[in-house]
mmCIF file of C-alpha atoms (C1' of nucleotides) in Angstrom:
data_model
loop_
_atom_site.group_PDB
_atom_site.id
_atom_site.type_symbol
_atom_site.label_atom_id
_atom_site.label_comp_id
_atom_site.label_asym_id
_atom_site.label_seq_id
_atom_site.Cartn_x
_atom_site.Cartn_y
_atom_site.Cartn_z
ATOM 1 C CA UNK A 259 0.127 0.312 -0.170
ATOM 2 C CA UNK A 260 1.383 3.876 -0.758
ATOM 3 C CA UNK A 261 1.955 4.842 3.033
ATOM 4 C CA UNK A 262 2.199 7.819 1.021
ATOM 5 C CA UNK A 263 -0.991 9.556 2.202
ATOM 6 C CA UNK A 264 -1.141 8.149 6.107
ATOM 7 C CA UNK A 265 -2.872 11.647 7.021
ATOM 8 C CA UNK A 266 -6.311 11.764 7.728
ATOM 9 C CA UNK A 267 -9.432 10.475 6.564
ATOM 10 C CA UNK A 268 -12.742 11.150 7.874
ATOM 11 C CA UNK A 269 -15.042 11.103 11.512
ATOM 12 C CA UNK A 270 -17.128 7.605 12.127
ATOM 13 C CA UNK A 271 -20.079 9.299 13.543
ATOM 14 C CA UNK A 272 -22.491 6.780 12.846
ATOM 15 C CA UNK A 273 -26.384 7.752 12.881
ATOM 16 C CA UNK A 274 -26.363 5.481 16.390
ATOM 17 C CA UNK A 275 -23.850 7.057 18.148
ATOM 18 C CA UNK A 276 -24.379 9.771 21.907
ATOM 19 C CA UNK A 277 -27.444 8.089 23.611
ATOM 20 C CA UNK A 278 -25.528 7.726 26.955
ATOM 21 C CA UNK A 279 -24.271 11.512 26.251
ATOM 22 C CA UNK A 280 -28.382 12.092 25.780
ATOM 23 C CA UNK A 281 -29.125 10.427 28.754
ATOM 24 C CA UNK A 282 -26.556 11.624 31.042
ATOM 25 C CA UNK A 283 -27.204 15.780 29.591
ATOM 26 C CA UNK A 284 -31.422 14.902 30.311
ATOM 27 C CA UNK A 285 -30.575 12.923 33.485
ATOM 28 C CA UNK A 286 -28.756 16.248 34.677
ATOM 29 C CA UNK A 287 -31.590 18.357 33.374
ATOM 30 C CA UNK A 288 -33.947 17.585 36.260
ATOM 31 C CA UNK A 289 -31.384 18.782 38.826
ATOM 32 C CA UNK A 290 -27.656 18.751 39.682
ATOM 33 C CA UNK A 291 -26.300 15.184 40.557
ATOM 34 C CA UNK A 292 -22.790 13.658 41.416
ATOM 35 C CA UNK A 293 -21.381 10.786 39.408
ATOM 36 C CA UNK A 294 -21.731 7.804 41.174
ATOM 37 C CA UNK A 295 -26.010 8.747 41.663
ATOM 38 C CA UNK A 296 -25.886 9.816 38.194
ATOM 39 C CA UNK A 297 -25.582 6.267 37.103
ATOM 40 C CA UNK A 298 -28.360 4.804 39.390
ATOM 41 C CA UNK A 299 -30.256 7.331 38.372
ATOM 42 C CA UNK A 300 -30.762 6.541 34.674
ATOM 43 C CA UNK A 301 -30.964 2.753 35.420
ATOM 44 C CA UNK A 302 -34.441 4.032 37.510
ATOM 45 C CA UNK A 303 -35.494 6.570 34.789
ATOM 46 C CA UNK A 304 -35.324 3.474 31.906
ATOM 47 C CA UNK A 305 -36.553 1.152 33.965
ATOM 48 C CA UNK A 306 -33.407 -1.245 34.866
ATOM 49 C CA UNK A 307 -33.174 -1.530 30.825
ATOM 50 C CA UNK A 308 -30.419 0.479 30.618
ATOM 51 C CA UNK A 309 -26.774 0.513 32.146
ATOM 52 C CA UNK A 310 -24.475 3.621 32.050
ATOM 53 C CA UNK A 311 -21.203 2.228 34.036
ATOM 54 C CA UNK A 312 -19.488 4.151 36.016
ATOM 55 C CA UNK A 313 -16.557 4.252 32.991
ATOM 56 C CA UNK A 314 -18.693 5.531 30.691
ATOM 57 C CA UNK A 315 -20.097 8.387 32.509
ATOM 58 C CA UNK A 316 -16.868 10.070 34.696
ATOM 59 C CA UNK A 317 -15.696 10.441 31.319
ATOM 60 C CA UNK A 318 -18.427 12.099 29.769
ATOM 61 C CA UNK A 319 -18.857 14.279 31.886
ATOM 62 C CA UNK A 320 -15.490 15.251 31.805
ATOM 63 C CA UNK A 321 -15.514 15.820 28.324
ATOM 64 C CA UNK A 322 -18.986 17.976 28.325
ATOM 65 C CA UNK A 323 -17.864 19.925 31.154
ATOM 66 C CA UNK A 324 -14.454 20.865 28.795
ATOM 67 C CA UNK A 325 -16.811 21.705 26.456
ATOM 68 C CA UNK A 326 -18.934 23.788 28.342
ATOM 69 C CA UNK A 327 -21.919 21.806 28.381
ATOM 70 C CA UNK A 328 -22.117 21.371 32.365
ATOM 71 C CA UNK A 329 -20.904 23.201 35.141
ATOM 72 C CA UNK A 330 -19.825 21.444 38.097
ATOM 73 C CA UNK A 331 -18.641 22.225 42.152
ATOM 74 C CA UNK A 332 -17.080 20.372 44.765
ATOM 75 C CA UNK A 333 -19.119 19.711 47.649
ATOM 76 C CA UNK A 334 -18.427 18.223 50.963
ATOM 77 C CA UNK A 335 -20.496 15.615 52.225
ATOM 78 C CA UNK A 336 -20.217 13.405 55.677
ATOM 79 C CA UNK A 337 -16.522 13.710 55.326
ATOM 80 C CA UNK A 338 -16.848 11.853 51.460
ATOM 81 C CA UNK A 339 -16.048 14.555 48.163
ATOM 82 C CA UNK A 340 -18.774 14.631 45.597
ATOM 83 C CA UNK A 341 -18.829 15.997 42.560
ATOM 84 C CA UNK A 342 -21.681 18.307 41.215
ATOM 85 C CA UNK A 343 -23.017 18.393 38.200
ATOM 86 C CA UNK A 344 -25.547 20.864 36.423
ATOM 87 C CA UNK A 345 -26.630 21.572 32.967
ATOM 88 C CA UNK A 346 -25.631 25.318 31.141
ATOM 89 C CA UNK A 347 -27.306 27.032 29.230
ATOM 90 C CA UNK A 348 -25.214 25.575 26.426
ATOM 91 C CA UNK A 349 -25.766 22.458 27.533
ATOM 92 C CA UNK A 350 -29.429 22.693 27.433
ATOM 93 C CA UNK A 351 -29.630 23.221 23.577
ATOM 94 C CA UNK A 352 -27.544 20.886 22.731
ATOM 95 C CA UNK A 353 -29.703 18.370 25.012
ATOM 96 C CA UNK A 354 -32.696 19.978 22.825
ATOM 97 C CA UNK A 355 -31.032 18.746 19.548
ATOM 98 C CA UNK A 356 -29.890 15.508 20.276
ATOM 99 C CA UNK A 357 -33.457 14.961 21.698
ATOM 100 C CA UNK A 358 -34.413 16.335 18.644
ATOM 101 C CA UNK A 359 -31.729 13.809 15.967
ATOM 102 C CA UNK A 360 -33.351 10.841 18.319
ATOM 103 C CA UNK A 361 -36.948 11.364 17.733
ATOM 104 C CA UNK A 362 -36.391 11.888 14.332
ATOM 105 C CA UNK A 363 -33.501 8.873 13.572
ATOM 106 C CA UNK A 364 -36.292 6.730 15.694
ATOM 107 C CA UNK A 365 -39.179 7.675 13.996
ATOM 108 C CA UNK A 366 -37.428 6.873 10.773
ATOM 109 C CA UNK A 367 -36.714 3.294 12.145
ATOM 110 C CA UNK A 368 -40.089 2.820 13.724
ATOM 111 C CA UNK A 369 -41.006 3.715 10.342
ATOM 112 C CA UNK A 370 -38.970 1.201 8.325
ATOM 113 C CA UNK A 371 -40.138 -1.483 11.156
ATOM 114 C CA UNK A 372 -43.693 -1.157 11.184
ATOM 115 C CA UNK A 373 -44.486 0.670 7.527
ATOM 116 C CA UNK A 374 -45.579 -0.560 4.491
ATOM 117 C CA UNK A 375 -45.738 -4.463 6.117
ATOM 118 C CA UNK A 376 -44.503 -6.841 3.571
ATOM 119 C CA UNK A 377 -46.029 -7.417 0.501
ATOM 120 C CA UNK A 378 -49.570 -9.016 0.022
ATOM 121 C CA UNK A 379 -50.098 -12.051 2.023
ATOM 122 C CA UNK A 380 -46.886 -12.220 2.780
ATOM 123 C CA UNK A 381 -44.493 -14.205 0.116
ATOM 124 C CA UNK B 67 1.869 -3.800 29.866
ATOM 125 C CA UNK B 68 1.721 -7.472 30.944
ATOM 126 C CA UNK B 69 1.311 -9.387 27.850
ATOM 127 C CA UNK B 70 0.917 -12.230 29.842
ATOM 128 C CA UNK B 71 -2.907 -12.608 29.595
ATOM 129 C CA UNK B 72 -3.832 -11.792 25.897
ATOM 130 C CA UNK B 73 -6.035 -14.105 25.399
ATOM 131 C CA UNK B 74 -9.393 -13.032 25.730
ATOM 132 C CA UNK B 75 -12.221 -10.917 27.789
ATOM 133 C CA UNK B 76 -15.398 -10.328 27.194
ATOM 134 C CA UNK B 77 -17.448 -8.681 24.370
ATOM 135 C CA UNK B 78 -18.753 -5.348 23.973
ATOM 136 C CA UNK B 79 -22.004 -5.740 22.794
ATOM 137 C CA UNK B 80 -23.142 -1.807 23.424
ATOM 138 C CA UNK B 81 -27.014 -1.673 24.036
ATOM 139 C CA UNK B 82 -27.494 0.421 20.780
ATOM 140 C CA UNK B 83 -25.722 -1.557 18.383
ATOM 141 C CA UNK B 84 -27.215 -3.828 15.316
ATOM 142 C CA UNK B 85 -29.668 -1.384 14.012
ATOM 143 C CA UNK B 86 -28.061 -2.015 10.651
ATOM 144 C CA UNK B 87 -28.832 -5.708 10.644
ATOM 145 C CA UNK B 88 -32.020 -5.099 12.121
ATOM 146 C CA UNK B 89 -32.442 -2.505 9.150
ATOM 147 C CA UNK B 90 -31.253 -4.972 6.418
ATOM 148 C CA UNK B 91 -33.325 -7.990 7.732
ATOM 149 C CA UNK B 92 -36.688 -6.152 8.494
ATOM 150 C CA UNK B 93 -36.647 -4.829 4.809
ATOM 151 C CA UNK B 94 -35.354 -8.075 3.353
ATOM 152 C CA UNK B 95 -38.947 -9.595 5.153
ATOM 153 C CA UNK B 96 -41.035 -7.450 2.126
ATOM 154 C CA UNK B 97 -39.127 -9.438 0.068
ATOM 155 C CA UNK B 98 -36.628 -10.817 -1.671
ATOM 156 C CA UNK B 99 -33.661 -8.218 -2.752
ATOM 157 C CA UNK B 100 -29.531 -7.736 -3.979
ATOM 158 C CA UNK B 101 -27.763 -5.922 -2.137
ATOM 159 C CA UNK B 102 -27.480 -2.632 -4.031
ATOM 160 C CA UNK B 103 -31.308 -2.714 -3.926
ATOM 161 C CA UNK B 104 -31.236 -2.824 -0.616
ATOM 162 C CA UNK B 105 -28.943 0.047 0.308
ATOM 163 C CA UNK B 106 -31.585 1.876 -1.459
ATOM 164 C CA UNK B 107 -34.378 0.553 -0.060
ATOM 165 C CA UNK B 108 -33.420 1.308 2.889
ATOM 166 C CA UNK B 109 -32.738 5.000 2.590
ATOM 167 C CA UNK B 110 -36.221 4.921 0.937
ATOM 168 C CA UNK B 111 -37.781 2.872 3.976
ATOM 169 C CA UNK B 112 -36.603 5.942 6.276
ATOM 170 C CA UNK B 113 -36.960 9.243 4.718
ATOM 171 C CA UNK B 114 -33.297 9.255 3.242
ATOM 172 C CA UNK B 115 -33.304 9.934 7.256
ATOM 173 C CA UNK B 116 -30.786 6.964 7.658
ATOM 174 C CA UNK B 117 -28.503 5.640 5.122
ATOM 175 C CA UNK B 118 -26.217 2.621 5.734
ATOM 176 C CA UNK B 119 -23.537 2.620 2.693
ATOM 177 C CA UNK B 120 -22.282 -0.764 0.846
ATOM 178 C CA UNK B 121 -19.344 -0.839 3.373
ATOM 179 C CA UNK B 122 -21.967 -2.174 5.858
ATOM 180 C CA UNK B 123 -24.305 -4.027 4.158
ATOM 181 C CA UNK B 124 -22.419 -6.500 1.775
ATOM 182 C CA UNK B 125 -20.292 -7.912 4.857
ATOM 183 C CA UNK B 126 -23.811 -7.418 7.137
ATOM 184 C CA UNK B 127 -25.011 -9.918 4.066
ATOM 185 C CA UNK B 128 -22.442 -12.531 4.248
ATOM 186 C CA UNK B 129 -22.565 -12.806 8.101
ATOM 187 C CA UNK B 130 -26.104 -13.048 8.014
ATOM 188 C CA UNK B 131 -26.038 -15.916 5.217
ATOM 189 C CA UNK B 132 -23.259 -17.800 7.395
ATOM 190 C CA UNK B 133 -25.499 -17.192 10.505
ATOM 191 C CA UNK B 134 -28.353 -18.989 8.170
ATOM 192 C CA UNK B 135 -30.201 -15.950 8.837
ATOM 193 C CA UNK B 136 -30.560 -15.447 4.775
ATOM 194 C CA UNK B 137 -30.385 -17.817 1.953
ATOM 195 C CA UNK B 138 -28.867 -16.039 -1.331
ATOM 196 C CA UNK B 139 -29.470 -17.055 -5.019
ATOM 197 C CA UNK B 140 -27.458 -15.779 -8.004
ATOM 198 C CA UNK B 141 -29.263 -14.243 -11.019
ATOM 199 C CA UNK B 142 -28.265 -12.996 -14.438
ATOM 200 C CA UNK B 143 -30.755 -9.762 -15.226
ATOM 201 C CA UNK B 144 -29.299 -8.055 -18.563
ATOM 202 C CA UNK B 145 -25.645 -9.680 -18.613
ATOM 203 C CA UNK B 146 -25.403 -8.876 -15.238
ATOM 204 C CA UNK B 147 -25.076 -10.812 -12.049
ATOM 205 C CA UNK B 148 -27.514 -10.032 -9.427
ATOM 206 C CA UNK B 149 -27.393 -12.334 -5.697
ATOM 207 C CA UNK B 150 -30.570 -11.985 -4.605
ATOM 208 C CA UNK B 151 -31.269 -12.869 -0.926
ATOM 209 C CA UNK B 152 -33.803 -13.699 1.206
ATOM 210 C CA UNK B 153 -34.606 -13.961 4.896
ATOM 211 C CA UNK B 154 -35.009 -17.765 6.498
ATOM 212 C CA UNK B 155 -37.471 -18.764 9.328
ATOM 213 C CA UNK B 156 -34.741 -18.642 11.488
ATOM 214 C CA UNK B 157 -34.115 -14.809 10.300
ATOM 215 C CA UNK B 158 -37.403 -14.134 10.674
ATOM 216 C CA UNK B 159 -37.211 -15.777 14.453
ATOM 217 C CA UNK B 160 -33.879 -13.339 14.906
ATOM 218 C CA UNK B 161 -35.617 -10.323 13.643
ATOM 219 C CA UNK B 162 -39.103 -10.693 15.888
ATOM 220 C CA UNK B 163 -36.653 -10.628 18.429
ATOM 221 C CA UNK B 164 -34.220 -7.734 17.378
ATOM 222 C CA UNK B 165 -37.756 -5.900 17.001
ATOM 223 C CA UNK B 166 -38.466 -6.671 20.521
ATOM 224 C CA UNK B 167 -35.325 -5.699 21.828
ATOM 225 C CA UNK B 168 -35.602 -2.854 19.812
ATOM 226 C CA UNK B 169 -38.600 -1.485 21.082
ATOM 227 C CA UNK B 170 -37.610 -2.664 24.989
ATOM 228 C CA UNK B 171 -34.896 -0.131 24.184
ATOM 229 C CA UNK B 172 -36.263 3.194 22.863
ATOM 230 C CA UNK B 173 -39.761 2.764 24.635
ATOM 231 C CA UNK B 174 -36.859 2.925 28.389
ATOM 232 C CA UNK B 175 -35.074 6.529 26.025
ATOM 233 C CA UNK B 176 -38.492 7.800 25.106
ATOM 234 C CA UNK B 177 -39.601 7.029 29.060
ATOM 235 C CA UNK B 178 -36.075 8.496 30.601
ATOM 236 C CA UNK B 179 -36.460 11.536 27.525
ATOM 237 C CA UNK B 180 -39.950 12.438 27.875
ATOM 238 C CA UNK B 181 -40.439 11.240 31.973
ATOM 239 C CA UNK B 182 -41.058 12.807 35.311
ATOM 240 C CA UNK B 183 -39.645 16.501 33.263
ATOM 241 C CA UNK B 184 -37.463 18.183 35.158
ATOM 242 C CA UNK B 185 -37.753 19.438 39.079
ATOM 243 C CA UNK B 186 -40.629 22.462 40.171
ATOM 244 C CA UNK B 187 -39.152 26.217 38.607
ATOM 245 C CA UNK B 188 -36.053 24.366 37.788
ATOM 246 C CA UNK B 189 -32.662 25.196 39.016
ATOM 247 C "C1'" DC C 171 -13.888 6.468 -26.277
ATOM 248 C "C1'" DC C 172 -15.054 7.815 -22.155
ATOM 249 C "C1'" DA C 173 -18.246 8.920 -18.262
ATOM 250 C "C1'" DT C 174 -21.968 7.489 -15.309
ATOM 251 C "C1'" DA C 175 -24.986 4.326 -13.488
ATOM 252 C "C1'" DT C 176 -25.335 -0.918 -12.163
ATOM 253 C "C1'" DA C 177 -23.801 -4.320 -9.216
ATOM 254 C "C1'" DC C 178 -20.701 -6.512 -6.270
ATOM 255 C "C1'" DC C 179 -16.751 -7.023 -2.879
ATOM 256 C "C1'" DT C 180 -12.439 -5.968 0.601
ATOM 257 C "C1'" DC C 181 -9.730 -3.441 3.246
ATOM 258 C "C1'" DT C 182 -8.352 -0.408 7.132
ATOM 259 C "C1'" DT C 183 -9.450 3.041 9.993
ATOM 260 C "C1'" DG C 184 -12.132 5.745 14.083
ATOM 261 C "C1'" DC C 185 -14.399 5.974 17.757
ATOM 262 C "C1'" DG C 186 -18.066 5.080 21.379
ATOM 263 C "C1'" DA C 187 -18.894 2.206 24.877
ATOM 264 C "C1'" DC C 188 -17.738 -0.929 27.947
ATOM 265 C "C1'" DA C 189 -15.757 -3.979 31.931
ATOM 266 C "C1'" DA C 190 -11.806 -4.234 34.923
ATOM 267 C "C1'" DG C 191 -9.256 -2.272 37.636
ATOM 268 C "C1'" DG C 192 -7.297 1.239 40.816
ATOM 269 C "C1'" DT C 193 -7.675 5.012 45.545
ATOM 270 C "C1'" DA C 194 -9.466 6.165 49.333
ATOM 271 C "C1'" DT C 195 -13.390 7.473 53.237
ATOM 272 C "C1'" DG C 196 -17.392 5.842 55.987
ATOM 273 C "C1'" DC C 197 -19.484 2.480 59.028
ATOM 274 C "C1'" DA C 198 -20.840 -1.544 60.414
ATOM 275 C "C1'" DT C 199 -20.237 -5.884 62.424
ATOM 276 C "C1'" DG C 200 -17.404 -9.370 65.024
ATOM 277 C "C1'" DC D 68 -8.791 -3.203 65.962
ATOM 278 C "C1'" DA D 69 -9.111 -5.876 61.604
ATOM 279 C "C1'" DT D 70 -12.407 -6.836 57.567
ATOM 280 C "C1'" DG D 71 -15.240 -6.133 54.601
ATOM 281 C "C1'" DC D 72 -19.086 -3.359 52.706
ATOM 282 C "C1'" DA D 73 -21.277 0.833 50.170
ATOM 283 C "C1'" DT D 74 -19.720 5.036 48.947
ATOM 284 C "C1'" DA D 75 -16.984 7.833 45.660
ATOM 285 C "C1'" DC D 76 -13.665 9.424 42.500
ATOM 286 C "C1'" DC D 77 -11.546 8.127 38.319
ATOM 287 C "C1'" DT D 78 -8.129 6.159 34.155
ATOM 288 C "C1'" DT D 79 -6.734 2.116 30.920
ATOM 289 C "C1'" DG D 80 -7.015 -1.065 27.702
ATOM 290 C "C1'" DT D 81 -9.859 -3.759 24.276
ATOM 291 C "C1'" DC D 82 -13.244 -4.874 21.570
ATOM 292 C "C1'" DG D 83 -16.369 -4.445 18.011
ATOM 293 C "C1'" DC D 84 -19.601 -2.114 14.839
ATOM 294 C "C1'" DA D 85 -20.246 1.184 11.072
ATOM 295 C "C1'" DA D 86 -18.064 3.656 8.199
ATOM 296 C "C1'" DG D 87 -15.301 5.619 4.280
ATOM 297 C "C1'" DA D 88 -12.448 4.887 0.647
ATOM 298 C "C1'" DG D 89 -11.017 1.687 -2.970
ATOM 299 C "C1'" DG D 90 -11.023 -1.814 -6.130
ATOM 300 C "C1'" DT D 91 -13.077 -4.787 -10.357
ATOM 301 C "C1'" DA D 92 -16.263 -4.884 -14.296
ATOM 302 C "C1'" DT D 93 -20.775 -4.847 -17.058
ATOM 303 C "C1'" DA D 94 -23.815 -1.879 -19.743
ATOM 304 C "C1'" DT D 95 -25.289 2.013 -21.888
ATOM 305 C "C1'" DG D 96 -25.286 6.797 -23.490
ATOM 306 C "C1'" DG D 97 -23.051 10.745 -25.759
#
DNA sequence: CCATATACCTCTTGCGACAAGGTATGCATG
DNA sequence: CATGCATACCTTGTCGCAAGAGGTATATGG
């Protein structure tokens, strides 16, 4: 292979990505929370159907904060430190976009799944 | 790094994967189709919202066939060869499971997104 | 003769998501 | 007081899906 042009290419934003991010932002939009709590809150909000582990939540929290979507403050509770995260205005806007996108995608898939059932009396 | 135990671990079945597979099976369940046609059919069935490229479709088709979910037959049309794929009984069962799973997941997410809006006057 | 559409396919890469592991504190129990 | 469990934070390494880019070949139209 010509290793001449080994520099760039493109991203791979599979149309199904970013769901954990969506759930995190949406859950935090109901009120300030800390990571450990968030993990359980998401589990609860989805009827135990979806478990976003700590290995997903913490990195996402940091990334979202450095992107200005979240704001954090440290709080000492019972001698233990908790880092509370709150959604910023920018985060709210971003969340709205994610929700719209999610709905668009799932509508489309729902349509493909249910829509125009198979021909005639089936085959 | 300790390269001592580089043998196994576990899969990474992110709860959001397998959507292309679902769309492929579902679309084929409306009737026999060939790869090139499938790509466009999925695009059409989702109102142009979702485009599953050939780089996704063909490998998936081969994998599904070798898993017994699809059956293929070659057909010569206008001097060009087409490989038509049809869903097997096993494929239908699998599809049904995928659809159930998809609905379960999206219901859960829909619930998390819409359910229990944010507290009081917000914060 | 060349471009375009059809039709098949593979290779490599990129990123998201994950499990597993690592630190540290408070609290209960024996 | 030691052991264990729950809380709370975090990072590292791995894996697999999905995607893009490329590669072959034939028919058709200019």
